[in-house]
């Protein structure tokens, strides 16, 4: 497996776990630091990280 961004993995997990439009918007937009942390916190809370 090649180098994959942890951010993109977390976003995909967030999309799969919540199916939210917000997650889709985040994945298509430049992620700001607060959004990055929010994604990681949600992914961690879901037990993926």
PDB file of C-alpha atoms in Angstrom:
ATOM      1  CA  UNK A   1       0.000   0.000   0.000  1.00  0.00           C
ATOM      2  CA  UNK A   2       1.380   3.384  -0.958  1.00  0.00           C
ATOM      3  CA  UNK A   3       1.509   6.467   1.223  1.00  0.00           C
ATOM      4  CA  UNK A   4      -2.019   7.501   2.120  1.00  0.00           C
ATOM      5  CA  UNK A   5      -2.856  10.659   4.015  1.00  0.00           C
ATOM      6  CA  UNK A   6      -4.245   9.961   7.497  1.00  0.00           C
ATOM      7  CA  UNK A   7      -6.532  12.936   6.909  1.00  0.00           C
ATOM      8  CA  UNK A   8      -8.146  11.364   3.854  1.00  0.00           C
ATOM      9  CA  UNK A   9      -8.519   8.055   5.687  1.00  0.00           C
ATOM     10  CA  UNK A  10     -10.180   9.814   8.615  1.00  0.00           C
ATOM     11  CA  UNK A  11     -12.492  11.704   6.269  1.00  0.00           C
ATOM     12  CA  UNK A  12     -13.496   8.465   4.526  1.00  0.00           C
ATOM     13  CA  UNK A  13     -14.175   6.852   7.898  1.00  0.00           C
ATOM     14  CA  UNK A  14     -16.245   9.869   8.918  1.00  0.00           C
ATOM     15  CA  UNK A  15     -18.233   9.655   5.679  1.00  0.00           C
ATOM     16  CA  UNK A  16     -18.811   5.924   6.137  1.00  0.00           C
ATOM     17  CA  UNK A  17     -19.732   6.197   9.807  1.00  0.00           C
ATOM     18  CA  UNK A  18     -21.985   9.232   9.568  1.00  0.00           C
ATOM     19  CA  UNK A  19     -22.785   9.580   5.882  1.00  0.00           C
ATOM     20  CA  UNK A  20     -22.927  13.299   6.491  1.00  0.00           C
ATOM     21  CA  UNK A  21     -22.965  16.002   3.860  1.00  0.00           C
ATOM     22  CA  UNK A  22     -20.522  17.949   6.031  1.00  0.00           C
ATOM     23  CA  UNK A  23     -17.932  15.187   5.736  1.00  0.00           C
ATOM     24  CA  UNK A  24     -18.330  15.200   1.963  1.00  0.00           C
ATOM     25  CA  UNK A  25     -17.842  18.969   1.879  1.00  0.00           C
ATOM     26  CA  UNK A  26     -14.751  18.677   4.066  1.00  0.00           C
ATOM     27  CA  UNK A  27     -13.230  16.030   1.809  1.00  0.00           C
ATOM     28  CA  UNK A  28     -13.651  18.295  -1.213  1.00  0.00           C
ATOM     29  CA  UNK A  29     -12.450  21.480   0.474  1.00  0.00           C
ATOM     30  CA  UNK A  30      -9.145  22.566   1.948  1.00  0.00           C
ATOM     31  CA  UNK A  31      -9.200  21.333   5.517  1.00  0.00           C
ATOM     32  CA  UNK A  32      -8.470  23.858   8.231  1.00  0.00           C
ATOM     33  CA  UNK A  33      -6.762  22.786  11.448  1.00  0.00           C
ATOM     34  CA  UNK A  34      -9.965  22.778  13.578  1.00  0.00           C
ATOM     35  CA  UNK A  35     -11.701  20.565  11.015  1.00  0.00           C
ATOM     36  CA  UNK A  36      -8.739  18.175  10.975  1.00  0.00           C
ATOM     37  CA  UNK A  37      -8.902  17.812  14.742  1.00  0.00           C
ATOM     38  CA  UNK A  38     -12.680  17.368  14.656  1.00  0.00           C
ATOM     39  CA  UNK A  39     -12.341  14.554  12.109  1.00  0.00           C
ATOM     40  CA  UNK A  40      -9.643  12.847  14.158  1.00  0.00           C
ATOM     41  CA  UNK A  41     -11.660  13.193  17.367  1.00  0.00           C
ATOM     42  CA  UNK A  42     -14.751  11.703  15.712  1.00  0.00           C
ATOM     43  CA  UNK A  43     -12.737   8.888  14.148  1.00  0.00           C
ATOM     44  CA  UNK A  44     -11.050   8.187  17.473  1.00  0.00           C
ATOM     45  CA  UNK A  45     -14.398   8.211  19.271  1.00  0.00           C
ATOM     46  CA  UNK A  46     -15.710   5.715  16.727  1.00  0.00           C
ATOM     47  CA  UNK A  47     -12.784   3.449  17.589  1.00  0.00           C
ATOM     48  CA  UNK A  48     -11.016   3.604  14.228  1.00  0.00           C
ATOM     49  CA  UNK A  49      -7.808   5.235  15.473  1.00  0.00           C
TER      50      UNK A  49
END
